[in-house]
XYZ file of C-alpha atoms in Angstrom:
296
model
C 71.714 11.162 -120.404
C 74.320 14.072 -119.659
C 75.170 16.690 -122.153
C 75.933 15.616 -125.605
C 73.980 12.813 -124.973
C 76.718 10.693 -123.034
C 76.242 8.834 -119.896
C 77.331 11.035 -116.701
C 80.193 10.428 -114.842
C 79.857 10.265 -111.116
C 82.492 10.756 -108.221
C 81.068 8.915 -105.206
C 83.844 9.221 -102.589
C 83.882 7.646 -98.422
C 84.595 4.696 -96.512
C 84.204 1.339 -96.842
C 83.264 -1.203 -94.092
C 82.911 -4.401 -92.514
C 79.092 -4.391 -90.812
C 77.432 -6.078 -87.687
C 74.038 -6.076 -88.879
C 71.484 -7.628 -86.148
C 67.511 -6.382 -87.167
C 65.171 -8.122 -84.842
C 67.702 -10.473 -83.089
C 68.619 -11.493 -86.693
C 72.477 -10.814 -87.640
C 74.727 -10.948 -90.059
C 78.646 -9.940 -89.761
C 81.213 -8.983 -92.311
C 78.499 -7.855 -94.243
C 80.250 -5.092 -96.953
C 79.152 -1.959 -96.496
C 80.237 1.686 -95.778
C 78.594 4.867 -97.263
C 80.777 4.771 -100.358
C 79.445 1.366 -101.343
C 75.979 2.261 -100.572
C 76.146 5.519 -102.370
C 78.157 3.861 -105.349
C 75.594 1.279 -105.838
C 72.600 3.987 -105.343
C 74.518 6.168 -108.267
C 73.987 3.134 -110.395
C 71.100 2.510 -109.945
C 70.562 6.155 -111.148
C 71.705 5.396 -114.756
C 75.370 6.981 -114.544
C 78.987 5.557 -114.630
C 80.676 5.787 -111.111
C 84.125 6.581 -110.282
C 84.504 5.184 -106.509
C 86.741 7.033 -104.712
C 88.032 5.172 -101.103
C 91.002 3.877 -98.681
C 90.458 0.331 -99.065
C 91.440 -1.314 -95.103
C 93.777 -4.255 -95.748
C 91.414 -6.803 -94.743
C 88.436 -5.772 -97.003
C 87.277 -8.489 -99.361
C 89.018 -8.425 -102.595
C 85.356 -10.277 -104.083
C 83.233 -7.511 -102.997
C 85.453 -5.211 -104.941
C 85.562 -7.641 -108.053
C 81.784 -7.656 -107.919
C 81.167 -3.671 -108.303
C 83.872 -3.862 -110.950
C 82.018 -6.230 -112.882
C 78.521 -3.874 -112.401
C 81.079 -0.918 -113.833
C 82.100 0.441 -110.780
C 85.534 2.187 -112.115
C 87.870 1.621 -108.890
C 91.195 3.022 -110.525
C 90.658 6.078 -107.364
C 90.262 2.863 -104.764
C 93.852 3.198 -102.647
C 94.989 0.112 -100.161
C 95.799 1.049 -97.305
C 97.626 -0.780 -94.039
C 95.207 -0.510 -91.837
C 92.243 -3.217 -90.802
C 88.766 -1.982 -92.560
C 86.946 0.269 -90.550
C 84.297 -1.877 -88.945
C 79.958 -0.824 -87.556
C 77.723 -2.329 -85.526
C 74.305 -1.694 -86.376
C 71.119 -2.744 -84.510
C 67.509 -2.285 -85.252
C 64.785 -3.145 -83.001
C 61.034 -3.778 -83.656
C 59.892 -0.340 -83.388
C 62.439 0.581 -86.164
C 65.038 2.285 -83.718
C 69.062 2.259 -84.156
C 71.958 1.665 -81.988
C 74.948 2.618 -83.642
C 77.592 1.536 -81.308
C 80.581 1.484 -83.222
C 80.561 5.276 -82.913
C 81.678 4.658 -79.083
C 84.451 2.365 -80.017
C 88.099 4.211 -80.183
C 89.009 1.507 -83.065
C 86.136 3.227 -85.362
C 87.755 6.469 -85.018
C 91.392 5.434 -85.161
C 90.131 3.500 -88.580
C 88.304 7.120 -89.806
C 91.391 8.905 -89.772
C 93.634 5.850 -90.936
C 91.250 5.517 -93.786
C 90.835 9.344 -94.863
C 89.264 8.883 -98.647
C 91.616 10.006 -100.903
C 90.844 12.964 -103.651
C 90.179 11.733 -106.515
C 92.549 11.787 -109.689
C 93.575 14.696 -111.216
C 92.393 13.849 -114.397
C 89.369 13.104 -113.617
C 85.880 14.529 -114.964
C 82.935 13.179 -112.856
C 79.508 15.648 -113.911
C 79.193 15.630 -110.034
C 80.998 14.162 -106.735
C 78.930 12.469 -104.050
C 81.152 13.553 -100.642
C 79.518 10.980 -98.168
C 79.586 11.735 -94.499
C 83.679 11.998 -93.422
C 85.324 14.666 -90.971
C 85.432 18.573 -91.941
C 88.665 18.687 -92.934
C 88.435 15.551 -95.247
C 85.122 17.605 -96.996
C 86.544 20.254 -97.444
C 89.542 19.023 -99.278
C 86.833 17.058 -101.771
C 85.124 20.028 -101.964
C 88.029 22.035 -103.059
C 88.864 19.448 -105.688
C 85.515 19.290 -107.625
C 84.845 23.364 -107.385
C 88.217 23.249 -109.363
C 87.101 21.205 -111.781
C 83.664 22.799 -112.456
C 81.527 19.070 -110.462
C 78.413 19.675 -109.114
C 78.273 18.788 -105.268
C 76.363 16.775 -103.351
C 77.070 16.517 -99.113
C 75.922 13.405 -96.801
C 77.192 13.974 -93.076
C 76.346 11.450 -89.911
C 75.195 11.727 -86.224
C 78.788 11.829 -85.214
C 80.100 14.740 -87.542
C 76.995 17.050 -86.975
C 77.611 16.579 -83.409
C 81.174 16.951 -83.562
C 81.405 19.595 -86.467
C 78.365 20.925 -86.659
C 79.447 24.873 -87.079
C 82.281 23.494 -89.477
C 79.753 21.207 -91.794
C 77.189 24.849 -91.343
C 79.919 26.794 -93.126
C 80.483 24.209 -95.892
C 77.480 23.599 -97.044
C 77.027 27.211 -98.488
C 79.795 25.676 -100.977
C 77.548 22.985 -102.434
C 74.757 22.447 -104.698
C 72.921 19.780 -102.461
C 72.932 19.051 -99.356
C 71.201 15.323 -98.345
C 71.156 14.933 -94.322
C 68.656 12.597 -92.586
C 66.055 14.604 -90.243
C 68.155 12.541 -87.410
C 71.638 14.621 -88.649
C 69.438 18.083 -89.002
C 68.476 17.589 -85.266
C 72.306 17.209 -84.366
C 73.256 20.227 -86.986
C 70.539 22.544 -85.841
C 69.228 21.310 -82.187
C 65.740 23.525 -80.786
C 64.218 23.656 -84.683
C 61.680 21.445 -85.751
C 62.242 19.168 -88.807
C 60.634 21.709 -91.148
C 62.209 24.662 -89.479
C 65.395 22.982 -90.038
C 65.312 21.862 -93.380
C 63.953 26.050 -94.496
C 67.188 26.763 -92.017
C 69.837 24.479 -94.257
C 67.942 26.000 -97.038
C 69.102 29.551 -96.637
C 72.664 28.173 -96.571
C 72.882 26.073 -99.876
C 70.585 25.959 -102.922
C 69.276 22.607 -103.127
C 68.628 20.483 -99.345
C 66.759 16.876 -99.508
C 66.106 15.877 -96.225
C 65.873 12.156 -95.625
C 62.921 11.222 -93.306
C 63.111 7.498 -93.170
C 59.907 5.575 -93.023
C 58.304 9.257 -93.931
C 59.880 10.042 -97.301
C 61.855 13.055 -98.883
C 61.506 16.183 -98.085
C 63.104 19.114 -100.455
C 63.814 23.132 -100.016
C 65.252 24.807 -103.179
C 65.583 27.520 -104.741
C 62.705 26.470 -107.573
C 60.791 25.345 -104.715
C 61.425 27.615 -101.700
C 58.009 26.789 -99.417
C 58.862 23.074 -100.259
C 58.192 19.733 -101.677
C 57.505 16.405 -99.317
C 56.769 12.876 -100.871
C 56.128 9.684 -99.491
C 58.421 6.764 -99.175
C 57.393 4.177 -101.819
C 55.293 1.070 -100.296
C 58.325 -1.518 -99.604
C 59.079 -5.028 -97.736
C 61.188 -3.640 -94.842
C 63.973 -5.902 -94.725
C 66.863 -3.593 -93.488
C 67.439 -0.372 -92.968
C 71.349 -0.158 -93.686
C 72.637 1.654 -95.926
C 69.382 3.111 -97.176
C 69.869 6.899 -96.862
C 73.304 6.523 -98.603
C 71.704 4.415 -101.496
C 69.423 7.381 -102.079
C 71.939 10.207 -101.574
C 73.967 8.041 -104.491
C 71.005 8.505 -106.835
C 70.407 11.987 -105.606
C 73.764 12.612 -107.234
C 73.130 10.869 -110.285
C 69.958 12.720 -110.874
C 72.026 15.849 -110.286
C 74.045 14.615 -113.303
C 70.756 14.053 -115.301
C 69.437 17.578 -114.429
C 66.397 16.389 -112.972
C 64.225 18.622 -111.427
C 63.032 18.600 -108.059
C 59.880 16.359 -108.297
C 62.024 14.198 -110.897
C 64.947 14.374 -107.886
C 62.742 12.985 -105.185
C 61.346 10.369 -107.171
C 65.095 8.460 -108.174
C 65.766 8.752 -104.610
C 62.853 6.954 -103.101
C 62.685 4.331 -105.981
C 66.620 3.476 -104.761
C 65.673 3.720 -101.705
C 62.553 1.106 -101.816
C 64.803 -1.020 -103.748
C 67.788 -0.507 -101.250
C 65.354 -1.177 -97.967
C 64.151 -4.450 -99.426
C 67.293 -6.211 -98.877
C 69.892 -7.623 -96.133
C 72.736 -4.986 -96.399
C 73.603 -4.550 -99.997
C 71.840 -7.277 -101.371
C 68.925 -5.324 -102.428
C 70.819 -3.061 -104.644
C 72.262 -6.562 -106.152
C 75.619 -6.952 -104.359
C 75.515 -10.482 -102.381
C 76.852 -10.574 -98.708
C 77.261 -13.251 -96.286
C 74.430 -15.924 -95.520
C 73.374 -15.401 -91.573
C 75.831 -17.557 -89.061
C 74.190 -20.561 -87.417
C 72.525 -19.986 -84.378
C 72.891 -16.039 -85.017
């Protein structure tokens, strides 16, 4: 519970998507997804009320958008836009590696700008607003808007923006009260350090940092905890990757809104993050998607 007793409030603003998912020569397409679903359903799963903030593309599924409104998801800061739905292709191999090869399509980009998230309303009150990964410029806008309304902060970024903006996304993060990057971003952010020299690195720069080490676990630098804490990932049936790290930033931000501690902090990410792993896109955090296509 929040202060007072009430149920926290969180903002969990990004994009949505249409995926490609193909893990082991098994695919899927159309499968909803995008960090801001991920994270939304992650938040949930962390015991708060969400408040999704996204551009909705004009071809995204108006189901998948009654389904997290019947879960609670409050969508009143979801905007249509006319522009297709920004669209990934993501494939996994045996030995657990990623091809992300939307990111070297010039539709993905055109779609990122198209698709900006919008701030959330002005009235709003979210305890704290999940800023999934989105350009500079976009982040700092969102950024702006919670500081002015007293929200605790929580930052994602992705391979492309650290690469892109790293210095930019360096500056920002002093701004924020967690910072959630996978190891795989910190390497893009801070290139020549070693995982832990990276994460004590992002630690000087904001007061809370979770690093997200995939089949390796959590790995924390704080201010409470300055030499570090590093957990496990929970045992799990690997079913898919996608989406996983966003899941657990979303409950990262709820537990923010709790007040967990640290240890507390890791824990409600890698329990969403077992859960979220478990499933074909979304379906392990209890949103349905497509059934594979014959002879996919």
């Amino acid at each position: 519970m929040g202060r007072g007793g009430q149920v926290p409030t969180v903002g969990v603003v990004g994009y949505l998507s249409l995926d490609e998912i193909r893990v082991d020569g098994v695919g899927r397409e159309d499968v909803p997804g995008g960090a801001a679903l991920y994270a939304a359903l992650g938040a949930l799963a962390g015991g708060v009320r969400v408040l999704l903030g996204a551009a909705r593309g004009s071809d995204f599924p108006e189901a998948i958008l009654e389904a997290l409104a019947a879960r609670g998801v409050d969508l009143s800061a979801v905007d249509r836009r006319d522009h297709p739905t920004r669209r990934a292709r993501l494939v996994y191999g045996r030995a657990g590696q990623r091809d992300s090869g939307h990111y070297r399509q010039g539709e993905w980009h055109v779609a990122t700008r198209a698709l900006t998230p919008p701030l959330l309303p002005d009235a709003a009150t979210p305890a704290v607003v999940v800023l999934t990964a989105m350009p500079a410029a976009a982040l700092e806008r969102q950024i702006a808007w919670a500081r002015a309304r007293r929200a605790g902060v929580v930052v994602d970024t992705s391979e492309v923006f650290a690469t892109g903006e790293g210095e930019r996304l360096l500056e920002l993060i002093g701004r924020v009260d967690l910072f959630a990057p996978s190891r795989e971003e910190t390497r893009r952010l801070l290139p020549g350090l070693d995982d832990d020299a990276a994460l004590k690195a992002l630690g000087d720069r904001c007061p809370r940092v979770v690093q997200k080490r995939g089949a390796d676990g959590l790995a924390l630098v704080s201010i409470a905890h300055p030499s570090g804490l590093r957990r496990p990932a929970l045992a799990a049936s690997v079913v898919d990757p996608t989406g996983t790290g966003d899941a657990c930033v979303g409950a990262l931000g709820a537990g923010v809104a709790h007040g967990l501690d640290d240890p507390a902090l890791l824990a409600v990410g890698l329990e969403v993050a077992a859960r979220a792993v478990a499933g074909f896109g979304p379906e392990g955090l209890g949103l349905a998607t497509p059934a594979p296509e014959a002879g996919r």
